[in-house]
Structures are given as structure tokens and as C-alpha cells.
Amino acid sequence: MQINQVSTQSCQVANLQLLSEGVYRVILKTHQGYFPDYWAGQYLEIVLTDGEACAFSIASPPVPGQKELELHIQKLSSSTNSIKLFNALEQGNISIRMPKGQCFLASVPAKPLVFIAAGTGFAQMKSMIEFSLKNPGHKDIHLYWGARSPEGFYMPNLPIHWASSQFHYHPVVSDALEQAGWKGRHGLLFEAVIDDKELIIGSEIFISGSPQMVYATFDALVAKNFQAKNIHSDVFAYAPRS
Ligand SMILES: Cc1cc2nc3c(=O)[nH]c(=O)nc-3n(C[C@H](O)[C@H](O)[C@H](O)COP(=O)(O)OP(=O)(O)OC[C@H]3O[C@@H](n4cnc5c(N)ncnc54)[C@H](O)[C@@H]3O)c2cc1C
């Protein structure tokens, strides 16, 4: 497996579309014609004018001669970086560094796959799921997507579109919102995963979200005898436990 070298590209923001709950779908086109090769699950950094870099998972699966990239970016009014970033996106030209990250699929394992995503953690999972679904040899795939409210599932129809006898979608709302008419599962995301232990034990497990969410999920799964060596996340590399 080849790890591709990181390079810097200047890009045009071809589309900036508000989906839901402050999450935007961003489409980038590179002035160089094609994006560098990357693996499903990797991320890029958008370099701000002051040199600071913001990381975002690449939501599109890799294809040869990639002309467009999709990102899912949450606008955070409390974050200076996020405000600077959206100013740059609205102006239409940005600089990116890619590919980054060691939590990816270079090929589809001959094992069931479990993807656990909080909020925009869905972006990384979308790339790996679409890559896996294209491979006829894939085993069962489970997506656990967690959000505080049903509106947090900012692409609600896509996992339903993926559904098949081998793709299983488990949306989980963390706040009990009877008034919102949510009839699905609610509670903590890792509790839903543990409830399904018999179904998914022995799978390769990928977790995406904040470091706090990833470590809480990892600890809960390991305490229930899921094997640590089968659990993967970028967080283990960029925010190691001291
Ligand atoms: C490897 C990586 C991938 C990321 N991918 C995305 C993404 O696809 N979409 C997005 O909107 N933000 C993503 N983020 C967060 C994003 O980089 C920051 O929100 C942004 O840079 C603003 O910076 P900040 O320092 O103000 O926020 P930070 O304090 O760095 O983070 C703000 C928010 O981002 C969330 N966050 C942190 N890590 C991740 C992650 N891996 N995936 C998803 N959310 C995360 C946190 O829970 C928090 O709510 C990612 C971060 C990292 C490290």
C-alpha cells in the first residue's frame, strides 16, 4: 500500500450549500485539473491566510483523475478559525494540503465493517462506505450515525439510498425528543452499538468525531470485549492520550 505524498493545491469553491444545522456541503475544484491521489477516509487541511490550518474529512470516495472533492463543514459561530474559513469559502478561492491521515481503507477487508460517526464525522464514513459498496466482495456494513436532534442528520436520504441486505443504517438521536416525533433509537451512540454486540462483534470498527467522543466510544467497546486492535480512528494519531 502506497502512502501518497502531501501536496498543496489552490482550489475554486465550486459550490457551498447549506444542508442543515449549520452544516455545509462544499464542492472544490482544483486549478491544477486533478486532485492528488488519496485513500477513502483521508482528510485535507484548508490553509487560512494567516497560515493556520483546519482539517476536514474528504467525503467523496477516490476515483482516478479526481476533478472534484466534497467536504461537509460545520459553521461554528464561536470559532475564530471557522469564521475566517467561511469568509475564504465565500470569496471562492482557497488553498488545501492533502492527503492526510492514517485511518483509511486502501482495500475492502473480508470482514464486516462498522462505521460510528458523530455529526460531521459522517463525512469520513461516507467516503469509506461508498468505496466499500463499489466493491462486490464487501461483507455486511453497519453505519451508526449520532446526532443531538433529527435535524443533525444533514443528509437524511443518503444512508436510506444505500440500504440493502448488506448495508444497515442505525441513526441514533442523543436527546429524547418526543415532541419532534422521533420514533427511532435514542441515547448515547456507543450504547446503541453495544446493544447490537451479537450482530457486529468481530467487525473492523471505525470511529469519527471529536477526541472526547472517540475515546468514550473506544473505552465503552473495549470494556464490552470488542478487540482494541479492530478499532480505528484518526484521533489516536492526532490527539493521543497522554
Ligand atoms: C482530522 C479531522 C477531521 C475533521 N473533519 C471535519 C469535518 O469533516 N467537518 C467538520 O465540520 N469539522 C471537521 N473537523 C473539525 C474542524 O477541523 C474544526 O471545526 C475547524 O478546524 C475549526 O477549528 P476550531 O479549532 O475552532 O475547532 P475545534 O475545537 O478543533 O473543533 C470544533 C468542532 O469540531 C469537532 N471535531 C473535531 N474533530 C473532528 C473530526 N475528526 N470529525 C468531525 N468533527 C470533529 C469537535 O467535536 C468540535 O465540535 C475535523 C478535525 C480533524 C482534526
PDB file of C-alpha atoms and ligand atoms in Angstrom:
ATOM      1  CA  MET A   1       0.000   0.000   0.000  1.00  0.00           C
ATOM      2  CA  GLN A   2       1.381   3.340  -1.057  1.00  0.00           C
ATOM      3  CA  ILE A   3       1.117   6.421   1.170  1.00  0.00           C
ATOM      4  CA  ASN A   4       0.707   9.405  -1.111  1.00  0.00           C
ATOM      5  CA  GLN A   5       2.860  12.479  -0.595  1.00  0.00           C
ATOM      6  CA  VAL A   6       1.209  15.598   0.793  1.00  0.00           C
ATOM      7  CA  SER A   7       0.980  18.486  -1.655  1.00  0.00           C
ATOM      8  CA  THR A   8      -0.560  21.961  -1.661  1.00  0.00           C
ATOM      9  CA  GLN A   9      -3.216  22.903  -4.225  1.00  0.00           C
ATOM     10  CA  SER A  10      -5.141  26.072  -4.936  1.00  0.00           C
ATOM     11  CA  CYS A  11      -8.847  25.399  -5.361  1.00  0.00           C
ATOM     12  CA  GLN A  12     -12.031  27.042  -6.507  1.00  0.00           C
ATOM     13  CA  VAL A  13     -15.076  26.671  -4.258  1.00  0.00           C
ATOM     14  CA  ALA A  14     -17.491  25.414  -6.922  1.00  0.00           C
ATOM     15  CA  ASN A  15     -20.470  25.051  -4.575  1.00  0.00           C
ATOM     16  CA  LEU A  16     -21.316  25.982  -0.996  1.00  0.00           C
ATOM     17  CA  GLN A  17     -24.713  24.627   0.034  1.00  0.00           C
ATOM     18  CA  LEU A  18     -26.325  24.794   3.476  1.00  0.00           C
ATOM     19  CA  LEU A  19     -27.739  21.354   4.296  1.00  0.00           C
ATOM     20  CA  SER A  20     -28.988  21.518   7.895  1.00  0.00           C
ATOM     21  CA  GLU A  21     -27.964  22.654  11.392  1.00  0.00           C
ATOM     22  CA  GLY A  22     -25.129  24.860  10.112  1.00  0.00           C
ATOM     23  CA  VAL A  23     -23.511  22.066   8.061  1.00  0.00           C
ATOM     24  CA  TYR A  24     -22.493  22.999   4.529  1.00  0.00           C
ATOM     25  CA  ARG A  25     -21.724  20.726   1.586  1.00  0.00           C
ATOM     26  CA  VAL A  26     -18.665  22.186  -0.109  1.00  0.00           C
ATOM     27  CA  ILE A  27     -17.511  21.188  -3.592  1.00  0.00           C
ATOM     28  CA  LEU A  28     -13.904  22.009  -4.518  1.00  0.00           C
ATOM     29  CA  LYS A  29     -12.303  22.045  -7.965  1.00  0.00           C
ATOM     30  CA  THR A  30      -8.555  22.357  -8.298  1.00  0.00           C
ATOM     31  CA  HIS A  31      -6.884  24.877 -10.616  1.00  0.00           C
ATOM     32  CA  GLN A  32      -4.353  22.110 -11.388  1.00  0.00           C
ATOM     33  CA  GLY A  33      -7.046  19.985 -13.108  1.00  0.00           C
ATOM     34  CA  TYR A  34      -6.832  16.871 -10.926  1.00  0.00           C
ATOM     35  CA  PHE A  35      -6.522  16.331  -7.193  1.00  0.00           C
ATOM     36  CA  PRO A  36      -3.638  14.215  -5.819  1.00  0.00           C
ATOM     37  CA  ASP A  37      -4.435  10.538  -5.150  1.00  0.00           C
ATOM     38  CA  TYR A  38      -5.823   9.726  -1.712  1.00  0.00           C
ATOM     39  CA  TRP A  39      -7.458   6.809   0.116  1.00  0.00           C
ATOM     40  CA  ALA A  40     -11.082   6.599   1.263  1.00  0.00           C
ATOM     41  CA  GLY A  41     -11.184   8.011   4.798  1.00  0.00           C
ATOM     42  CA  GLN A  42      -8.332  10.515   4.482  1.00  0.00           C
ATOM     43  CA  TYR A  43      -8.665  14.214   5.190  1.00  0.00           C
ATOM     44  CA  LEU A  44      -7.303  17.504   3.905  1.00  0.00           C
ATOM     45  CA  GLU A  45      -6.354  20.794   5.517  1.00  0.00           C
ATOM     46  CA  ILE A  46      -7.629  24.160   4.381  1.00  0.00           C
ATOM     47  CA  VAL A  47      -4.864  26.716   4.907  1.00  0.00           C
ATOM     48  CA  LEU A  48      -6.138  30.090   6.104  1.00  0.00           C
ATOM     49  CA  THR A  49      -4.487  33.354   5.054  1.00  0.00           C
ATOM     50  CA  ASP A  50      -2.714  33.640   8.435  1.00  0.00           C
ATOM     51  CA  GLY A  51      -1.177  30.175   7.908  1.00  0.00           C
ATOM     52  CA  GLU A  52      -3.477  28.308  10.345  1.00  0.00           C
ATOM     53  CA  ALA A  53      -4.853  25.022   9.000  1.00  0.00           C
ATOM     54  CA  CYS A  54      -8.301  23.465   9.530  1.00  0.00           C
ATOM     55  CA  ALA A  55      -8.783  19.726   8.935  1.00  0.00           C
ATOM     56  CA  PHE A  56     -11.792  18.304   7.086  1.00  0.00           C
ATOM     57  CA  SER A  57     -12.549  14.741   6.052  1.00  0.00           C
ATOM     58  CA  ILE A  58     -12.876  14.172   2.321  1.00  0.00           C
ATOM     59  CA  ALA A  59     -16.462  12.956   1.909  1.00  0.00           C
ATOM     60  CA  SER A  60     -16.116  11.793  -1.687  1.00  0.00           C
ATOM     61  CA  PRO A  61     -14.637   8.368  -2.431  1.00  0.00           C
ATOM     62  CA  PRO A  62     -11.458   8.393  -4.529  1.00  0.00           C
ATOM     63  CA  VAL A  63     -11.742   7.903  -8.291  1.00  0.00           C
ATOM     64  CA  PRO A  64      -8.948   8.014 -10.873  1.00  0.00           C
ATOM     65  CA  GLY A  65      -8.392  11.562 -12.181  1.00  0.00           C
ATOM     66  CA  GLN A  66     -10.424  13.177  -9.384  1.00  0.00           C
ATOM     67  CA  LYS A  67     -11.721  16.568 -10.561  1.00  0.00           C
ATOM     68  CA  GLU A  68     -13.963  17.429  -7.605  1.00  0.00           C
ATOM     69  CA  LEU A  69     -13.865  16.897  -3.841  1.00  0.00           C
ATOM     70  CA  GLU A  70     -16.788  17.043  -1.436  1.00  0.00           C
ATOM     71  CA  LEU A  71     -16.483  18.251   2.168  1.00  0.00           C
ATOM     72  CA  HIS A  72     -19.096  18.617   4.923  1.00  0.00           C
ATOM     73  CA  ILE A  73     -18.194  21.640   7.020  1.00  0.00           C
ATOM     74  CA  GLN A  74     -19.964  22.790  10.159  1.00  0.00           C
ATOM     75  CA  LYS A  75     -20.015  26.558  10.667  1.00  0.00           C
ATOM     76  CA  LEU A  76     -19.117  27.317  14.291  1.00  0.00           C
ATOM     77  CA  SER A  77     -20.040  30.869  15.277  1.00  0.00           C
ATOM     78  CA  SER A  78     -17.909  30.520  18.446  1.00  0.00           C
ATOM     79  CA  SER A  79     -14.728  29.671  16.496  1.00  0.00           C
ATOM     80  CA  THR A  80     -12.482  32.391  15.048  1.00  0.00           C
ATOM     81  CA  ASN A  81     -10.995  29.841  12.636  1.00  0.00           C
ATOM     82  CA  SER A  82     -14.433  28.820  11.418  1.00  0.00           C
ATOM     83  CA  ILE A  83     -15.393  32.452  10.774  1.00  0.00           C
ATOM     84  CA  LYS A  84     -12.149  33.057   8.828  1.00  0.00           C
ATOM     85  CA  LEU A  85     -12.701  29.820   6.931  1.00  0.00           C
ATOM     86  CA  PHE A  86     -16.228  30.741   5.839  1.00  0.00           C
ATOM     87  CA  ASN A  87     -15.020  34.176   4.701  1.00  0.00           C
ATOM     88  CA  ALA A  88     -12.486  32.402   2.477  1.00  0.00           C
ATOM     89  CA  LEU A  89     -15.056  29.876   1.202  1.00  0.00           C
ATOM     90  CA  GLU A  90     -17.479  32.669   0.324  1.00  0.00           C
ATOM     91  CA  GLN A  91     -14.733  34.520  -1.582  1.00  0.00           C
ATOM     92  CA  GLY A  92     -14.363  31.388  -3.714  1.00  0.00           C
ATOM     93  CA  ASN A  93     -10.645  30.520  -3.611  1.00  0.00           C
ATOM     94  CA  ILE A  94      -8.760  28.504  -1.005  1.00  0.00           C
ATOM     95  CA  SER A  95      -5.521  26.627  -0.549  1.00  0.00           C
ATOM     96  CA  ILE A  96      -5.517  22.998   0.623  1.00  0.00           C
ATOM     97  CA  ARG A  97      -2.939  20.422   1.742  1.00  0.00           C
ATOM     98  CA  MET A  98      -3.698  16.760   1.070  1.00  0.00           C
ATOM     99  CA  PRO A  99      -3.836  13.829   1.593  1.00  0.00           C
ATOM    100  CA  LYS A 100      -3.582  13.429   5.365  1.00  0.00           C
ATOM    101  CA  GLY A 101      -4.495  10.760   7.902  1.00  0.00           C
ATOM    102  CA  GLN A 102      -3.728   7.114   8.608  1.00  0.00           C
ATOM    103  CA  CYS A 103      -7.289   5.897   9.191  1.00  0.00           C
ATOM    104  CA  PHE A 104      -8.437   4.825   5.731  1.00  0.00           C
ATOM    105  CA  LEU A 105      -9.387   1.890   3.526  1.00  0.00           C
ATOM    106  CA  ALA A 106      -6.880   1.050   0.799  1.00  0.00           C
ATOM    107  CA  SER A 107      -8.888  -2.104   0.042  1.00  0.00           C
ATOM    108  CA  VAL A 108     -12.097  -3.598   1.379  1.00  0.00           C
ATOM    109  CA  PRO A 109     -11.450  -6.121   4.179  1.00  0.00           C
ATOM    110  CA  ALA A 110     -13.069  -9.558   4.000  1.00  0.00           C
ATOM    111  CA  LYS A 111     -14.795  -8.782   7.308  1.00  0.00           C
ATOM    112  CA  PRO A 112     -17.947  -6.894   8.295  1.00  0.00           C
ATOM    113  CA  LEU A 113     -17.390  -3.154   8.733  1.00  0.00           C
ATOM    114  CA  VAL A 114     -18.876  -0.904  11.404  1.00  0.00           C
ATOM    115  CA  PHE A 115     -18.770   2.871  10.990  1.00  0.00           C
ATOM    116  CA  ILE A 116     -19.580   5.025  14.024  1.00  0.00           C
ATOM    117  CA  ALA A 117     -19.962   8.736  13.243  1.00  0.00           C
ATOM    118  CA  ALA A 118     -20.900  11.713  15.380  1.00  0.00           C
ATOM    119  CA  GLY A 119     -22.202  14.741  13.469  1.00  0.00           C
ATOM    120  CA  THR A 120     -19.881  15.672  10.596  1.00  0.00           C
ATOM    121  CA  GLY A 121     -17.880  12.519  11.376  1.00  0.00           C
ATOM    122  CA  PHE A 122     -20.305  11.183   8.736  1.00  0.00           C
ATOM    123  CA  ALA A 123     -18.086  12.741   6.021  1.00  0.00           C
ATOM    124  CA  GLN A 124     -15.198  10.320   6.610  1.00  0.00           C
ATOM    125  CA  MET A 125     -17.596   7.379   6.788  1.00  0.00           C
ATOM    126  CA  LYS A 126     -19.375   8.402   3.558  1.00  0.00           C
ATOM    127  CA  SER A 127     -16.117   8.131   1.631  1.00  0.00           C
ATOM    128  CA  MET A 128     -15.299   4.692   3.091  1.00  0.00           C
ATOM    129  CA  ILE A 129     -18.870   3.399   2.684  1.00  0.00           C
ATOM    130  CA  GLU A 130     -19.170   4.500  -0.960  1.00  0.00           C
ATOM    131  CA  PHE A 131     -15.733   2.996  -1.655  1.00  0.00           C
ATOM    132  CA  SER A 132     -16.775  -0.307   0.001  1.00  0.00           C
ATOM    133  CA  LEU A 133     -20.180  -0.501  -1.688  1.00  0.00           C
ATOM    134  CA  LYS A 134     -18.475  -0.313  -5.096  1.00  0.00           C
ATOM    135  CA  ASN A 135     -16.567  -3.497  -4.219  1.00  0.00           C
ATOM    136  CA  PRO A 136     -18.735  -6.562  -4.895  1.00  0.00           C
ATOM    137  CA  GLY A 137     -16.783  -8.601  -2.296  1.00  0.00           C
ATOM    138  CA  HIS A 138     -17.758  -6.434   0.665  1.00  0.00           C
ATOM    139  CA  LYS A 139     -19.295  -8.049   3.759  1.00  0.00           C
ATOM    140  CA  ASP A 140     -22.030  -6.543   5.946  1.00  0.00           C
ATOM    141  CA  ILE A 141     -21.671  -2.805   6.576  1.00  0.00           C
ATOM    142  CA  HIS A 142     -23.271  -1.038   9.559  1.00  0.00           C
ATOM    143  CA  LEU A 143     -23.443   2.741   9.924  1.00  0.00           C
ATOM    144  CA  TYR A 144     -24.225   4.186  13.372  1.00  0.00           C
ATOM    145  CA  TRP A 145     -24.763   7.932  12.924  1.00  0.00           C
ATOM    146  CA  GLY A 146     -25.339  10.021  16.037  1.00  0.00           C
ATOM    147  CA  ALA A 147     -26.866  13.498  16.268  1.00  0.00           C
ATOM    148  CA  ARG A 148     -28.361  15.583  19.054  1.00  0.00           C
ATOM    149  CA  SER A 149     -31.624  16.055  17.132  1.00  0.00           C
ATOM    150  CA  PRO A 150     -33.084  14.534  13.937  1.00  0.00           C
ATOM    151  CA  GLU A 151     -32.093  17.703  12.011  1.00  0.00           C
ATOM    152  CA  GLY A 152     -28.452  16.803  12.728  1.00  0.00           C
ATOM    153  CA  PHE A 153     -28.694  14.024  10.119  1.00  0.00           C
ATOM    154  CA  TYR A 154     -27.827  16.557   7.463  1.00  0.00           C
ATOM    155  CA  MET A 155     -28.044  14.077   4.557  1.00  0.00           C
ATOM    156  CA  PRO A 156     -31.002  12.025   5.763  1.00  0.00           C
ATOM    157  CA  ASN A 157     -31.802  10.297   2.485  1.00  0.00           C
ATOM    158  CA  LEU A 158     -28.326   9.116   1.537  1.00  0.00           C
ATOM    159  CA  PRO A 159     -27.967   6.205   4.025  1.00  0.00           C
ATOM    160  CA  ILE A 160     -31.531   5.151   3.143  1.00  0.00           C
ATOM    161  CA  HIS A 161     -30.496   5.123  -0.517  1.00  0.00           C
ATOM    162  CA  TRP A 162     -27.504   2.878   0.372  1.00  0.00           C
ATOM    163  CA  ALA A 163     -29.703   0.386   2.278  1.00  0.00           C
ATOM    164  CA  SER A 164     -29.562  -3.207   1.051  1.00  0.00           C
ATOM    165  CA  SER A 165     -29.417  -6.686   2.538  1.00  0.00           C
ATOM    166  CA  GLN A 166     -25.743  -5.901   3.328  1.00  0.00           C
ATOM    167  CA  PHE A 167     -25.961  -2.239   4.367  1.00  0.00           C
ATOM    168  CA  HIS A 168     -27.613  -1.449   7.691  1.00  0.00           C
ATOM    169  CA  TYR A 169     -28.303   2.105   8.863  1.00  0.00           C
ATOM    170  CA  HIS A 170     -28.737   2.929  12.566  1.00  0.00           C
ATOM    171  CA  PRO A 171     -29.426   6.629  13.231  1.00  0.00           C
ATOM    172  CA  VAL A 172     -29.311   7.495  16.933  1.00  0.00           C
ATOM    173  CA  VAL A 173     -30.587  10.748  18.483  1.00  0.00           C
ATOM    174  CA  SER A 174     -28.955  11.630  21.798  1.00  0.00           C
ATOM    175  CA  ASP A 175     -31.666  13.946  23.154  1.00  0.00           C
ATOM    176  CA  ALA A 176     -35.031  12.293  23.757  1.00  0.00           C
ATOM    177  CA  LEU A 177     -37.275  14.475  21.639  1.00  0.00           C
ATOM    178  CA  GLU A 178     -40.728  13.049  21.738  1.00  0.00           C
ATOM    179  CA  GLN A 179     -42.124  16.378  20.620  1.00  0.00           C
ATOM    180  CA  ALA A 180     -40.061  16.168  17.427  1.00  0.00           C
ATOM    181  CA  GLY A 181     -41.759  12.898  16.564  1.00  0.00           C
ATOM    182  CA  TRP A 182     -38.522  10.852  16.541  1.00  0.00           C
ATOM    183  CA  LYS A 183     -39.516   7.197  16.567  1.00  0.00           C
ATOM    184  CA  GLY A 184     -36.001   5.774  16.143  1.00  0.00           C
ATOM    185  CA  ARG A 185     -33.257   4.919  18.605  1.00  0.00           C
ATOM    186  CA  HIS A 186     -32.144   7.464  21.169  1.00  0.00           C
ATOM    187  CA  GLY A 187     -29.421   7.621  23.785  1.00  0.00           C
ATOM    188  CA  LEU A 188     -25.649   7.581  23.563  1.00  0.00           C
ATOM    189  CA  LEU A 189     -24.217   6.382  20.263  1.00  0.00           C
ATOM    190  CA  PHE A 190     -21.923   3.782  21.841  1.00  0.00           C
ATOM    191  CA  GLU A 191     -24.854   2.337  23.804  1.00  0.00           C
ATOM    192  CA  ALA A 192     -26.643   1.577  20.538  1.00  0.00           C
ATOM    193  CA  VAL A 193     -23.505  -0.114  19.196  1.00  0.00           C
ATOM    194  CA  ILE A 194     -23.154  -2.202  22.375  1.00  0.00           C
ATOM    195  CA  ASP A 195     -26.840  -3.173  22.236  1.00  0.00           C
ATOM    196  CA  ASP A 196     -26.073  -4.746  18.832  1.00  0.00           C
ATOM    197  CA  LYS A 197     -22.932  -6.522  20.048  1.00  0.00           C
ATOM    198  CA  GLU A 198     -24.008 -10.009  18.949  1.00  0.00           C
ATOM    199  CA  LEU A 199     -24.607  -8.691  15.423  1.00  0.00           C
ATOM    200  CA  ILE A 200     -21.306  -6.871  14.970  1.00  0.00           C
ATOM    201  CA  ILE A 201     -18.652  -8.418  17.217  1.00  0.00           C
ATOM    202  CA  GLY A 202     -15.633  -9.392  15.096  1.00  0.00           C
ATOM    203  CA  SER A 203     -16.089  -6.438  12.694  1.00  0.00           C
ATOM    204  CA  GLU A 204     -13.489  -3.832  11.803  1.00  0.00           C
ATOM    205  CA  ILE A 205     -14.721  -0.678  13.555  1.00  0.00           C
ATOM    206  CA  PHE A 206     -14.088   2.937  12.506  1.00  0.00           C
ATOM    207  CA  ILE A 207     -14.982   5.902  14.726  1.00  0.00           C
ATOM    208  CA  SER A 208     -15.142   9.556  13.671  1.00  0.00           C
ATOM    209  CA  GLY A 209     -15.936  12.602  15.795  1.00  0.00           C
ATOM    210  CA  SER A 210     -14.310  14.713  18.480  1.00  0.00           C
ATOM    211  CA  PRO A 211     -11.481  13.164  20.554  1.00  0.00           C
ATOM    212  CA  GLN A 212     -13.795  13.065  23.584  1.00  0.00           C
ATOM    213  CA  MET A 213     -16.457  11.112  21.689  1.00  0.00           C
ATOM    214  CA  VAL A 214     -13.938   8.742  20.101  1.00  0.00           C
ATOM    215  CA  TYR A 215     -12.206   7.832  23.386  1.00  0.00           C
ATOM    216  CA  ALA A 216     -15.536   7.418  25.227  1.00  0.00           C
ATOM    217  CA  THR A 217     -16.711   5.050  22.479  1.00  0.00           C
ATOM    218  CA  PHE A 218     -13.404   3.164  22.367  1.00  0.00           C
ATOM    219  CA  ASP A 219     -13.372   2.650  26.164  1.00  0.00           C
ATOM    220  CA  ALA A 220     -17.000   1.505  26.238  1.00  0.00           C
ATOM    221  CA  LEU A 221     -16.451  -1.009  23.422  1.00  0.00           C
ATOM    222  CA  VAL A 222     -13.227  -2.410  24.882  1.00  0.00           C
ATOM    223  CA  ALA A 223     -14.969  -2.799  28.278  1.00  0.00           C
ATOM    224  CA  LYS A 224     -17.521  -4.987  26.461  1.00  0.00           C
ATOM    225  CA  ASN A 225     -14.785  -7.184  24.943  1.00  0.00           C
ATOM    226  CA  PHE A 226     -14.548  -5.629  21.494  1.00  0.00           C
ATOM    227  CA  GLN A 227     -10.895  -6.014  20.484  1.00  0.00           C
ATOM    228  CA  ALA A 228      -8.883  -2.770  20.583  1.00  0.00           C
ATOM    229  CA  LYS A 229      -6.827  -3.853  17.549  1.00  0.00           C
ATOM    230  CA  ASN A 230     -10.015  -3.830  15.421  1.00  0.00           C
ATOM    231  CA  ILE A 231     -10.939  -0.243  16.370  1.00  0.00           C
ATOM    232  CA  HIS A 232      -9.608   2.575  14.197  1.00  0.00           C
ATOM    233  CA  SER A 233      -9.772   6.378  14.343  1.00  0.00           C
ATOM    234  CA  ASP A 234      -7.696   9.356  13.211  1.00  0.00           C
ATOM    235  CA  VAL A 235      -7.991  10.683  16.746  1.00  0.00           C
ATOM    236  CA  PHE A 236      -5.494   8.079  18.023  1.00  0.00           C
ATOM    237  CA  ALA A 237      -2.818   9.787  15.875  1.00  0.00           C
ATOM    238  CA  TYR A 238      -3.722  13.495  16.120  1.00  0.00           C
ATOM    239  CA  ALA A 239      -4.908  13.574  19.753  1.00  0.00           C
ATOM    240  CA  PRO A 240      -3.062  10.726  21.547  1.00  0.00           C
ATOM    241  CA  ARG A 241      -3.887  10.127  25.193  1.00  0.00           C
ATOM    242  CA  SER A 242      -1.078  11.408  27.396  1.00  0.00           C
TER     243      SER A 242
HETATM  244  C1  LIG B   1      -8.856  15.010  11.268  1.00  0.00           C
HETATM  245  C2  LIG B   1     -10.004  15.980  11.444  1.00  0.00           C
HETATM  246  C3  LIG B   1     -11.085  15.913  10.594  1.00  0.00           C
HETATM  247  C4  LIG B   1     -12.126  16.828  10.728  1.00  0.00           C
HETATM  248  N1  LIG B   1     -13.177  16.733   9.869  1.00  0.00           N
HETATM  249  C5  LIG B   1     -14.182  17.618   9.972  1.00  0.00           C
HETATM  250  C6  LIG B   1     -15.264  17.574   9.052  1.00  0.00           C
HETATM  251  O1  LIG B   1     -15.321  16.722   8.135  1.00  0.00           O
HETATM  252  N2  LIG B   1     -16.233  18.509   9.175  1.00  0.00           N
HETATM  253  C7  LIG B   1     -16.205  19.471  10.168  1.00  0.00           C
HETATM  254  O2  LIG B   1     -17.113  20.311  10.199  1.00  0.00           O
HETATM  255  N3  LIG B   1     -15.189  19.530  11.053  1.00  0.00           N
HETATM  256  C8  LIG B   1     -14.184  18.637  10.975  1.00  0.00           C
HETATM  257  N4  LIG B   1     -13.137  18.726  11.859  1.00  0.00           N
HETATM  258  C9  LIG B   1     -13.121  19.837  12.829  1.00  0.00           C
HETATM  259  C10 LIG B   1     -12.597  21.122  12.144  1.00  0.00           C
HETATM  260  O3  LIG B   1     -11.246  20.964  11.776  1.00  0.00           O
HETATM  261  C11 LIG B   1     -12.730  22.330  13.098  1.00  0.00           C
HETATM  262  O4  LIG B   1     -14.061  22.513  13.464  1.00  0.00           O
HETATM  263  C12 LIG B   1     -12.284  23.613  12.423  1.00  0.00           C
HETATM  264  O5  LIG B   1     -10.947  23.487  12.065  1.00  0.00           O
HETATM  265  C13 LIG B   1     -12.461  24.819  13.340  1.00  0.00           C
HETATM  266  O6  LIG B   1     -11.363  24.823  14.228  1.00  0.00           O
HETATM  267  P1  LIG B   1     -11.501  25.042  15.804  1.00  0.00           P
HETATM  268  O7  LIG B   1     -10.110  24.962  16.363  1.00  0.00           O
HETATM  269  O8  LIG B   1     -12.247  26.285  16.066  1.00  0.00           O
HETATM  270  O9  LIG B   1     -12.409  23.854  16.246  1.00  0.00           O
HETATM  271  P2  LIG B   1     -12.036  22.560  17.089  1.00  0.00           P
HETATM  272  O10 LIG B   1     -12.032  22.933  18.535  1.00  0.00           O
HETATM  273  O11 LIG B   1     -10.800  21.899  16.539  1.00  0.00           O
HETATM  274  O12 LIG B   1     -13.279  21.596  16.787  1.00  0.00           O
HETATM  275  C14 LIG B   1     -14.566  22.114  16.756  1.00  0.00           C
HETATM  276  C15 LIG B   1     -15.584  21.017  16.484  1.00  0.00           C
HETATM  277  O13 LIG B   1     -15.099  20.054  15.557  1.00  0.00           O
HETATM  278  C16 LIG B   1     -15.408  18.751  16.032  1.00  0.00           C
HETATM  279  N5  LIG B   1     -14.411  17.783  15.558  1.00  0.00           N
HETATM  280  C17 LIG B   1     -13.152  17.614  16.000  1.00  0.00           C
HETATM  281  N6  LIG B   1     -12.565  16.612  15.341  1.00  0.00           N
HETATM  282  C18 LIG B   1     -13.461  16.160  14.432  1.00  0.00           C
HETATM  283  C19 LIG B   1     -13.440  15.146  13.449  1.00  0.00           C
HETATM  284  N7  LIG B   1     -12.382  14.354  13.273  1.00  0.00           N
HETATM  285  N8  LIG B   1     -14.518  14.975  12.673  1.00  0.00           N
HETATM  286  C20 LIG B   1     -15.602  15.740  12.847  1.00  0.00           C
HETATM  287  N9  LIG B   1     -15.701  16.717  13.775  1.00  0.00           N
HETATM  288  C21 LIG B   1     -14.640  16.904  14.572  1.00  0.00           C
HETATM  289  C22 LIG B   1     -15.362  18.916  17.547  1.00  0.00           C
HETATM  290  O14 LIG B   1     -16.221  17.972  18.150  1.00  0.00           O
HETATM  291  C23 LIG B   1     -15.934  20.280  17.756  1.00  0.00           C
HETATM  292  O15 LIG B   1     -17.347  20.272  17.825  1.00  0.00           O
HETATM  293  C24 LIG B   1     -12.085  17.822  11.753  1.00  0.00           C
HETATM  294  C25 LIG B   1     -10.989  17.883  12.608  1.00  0.00           C
HETATM  295  C26 LIG B   1      -9.967  16.975  12.467  1.00  0.00           C
HETATM  296  C27 LIG B   1      -8.767  17.073  13.386  1.00  0.00           C
END
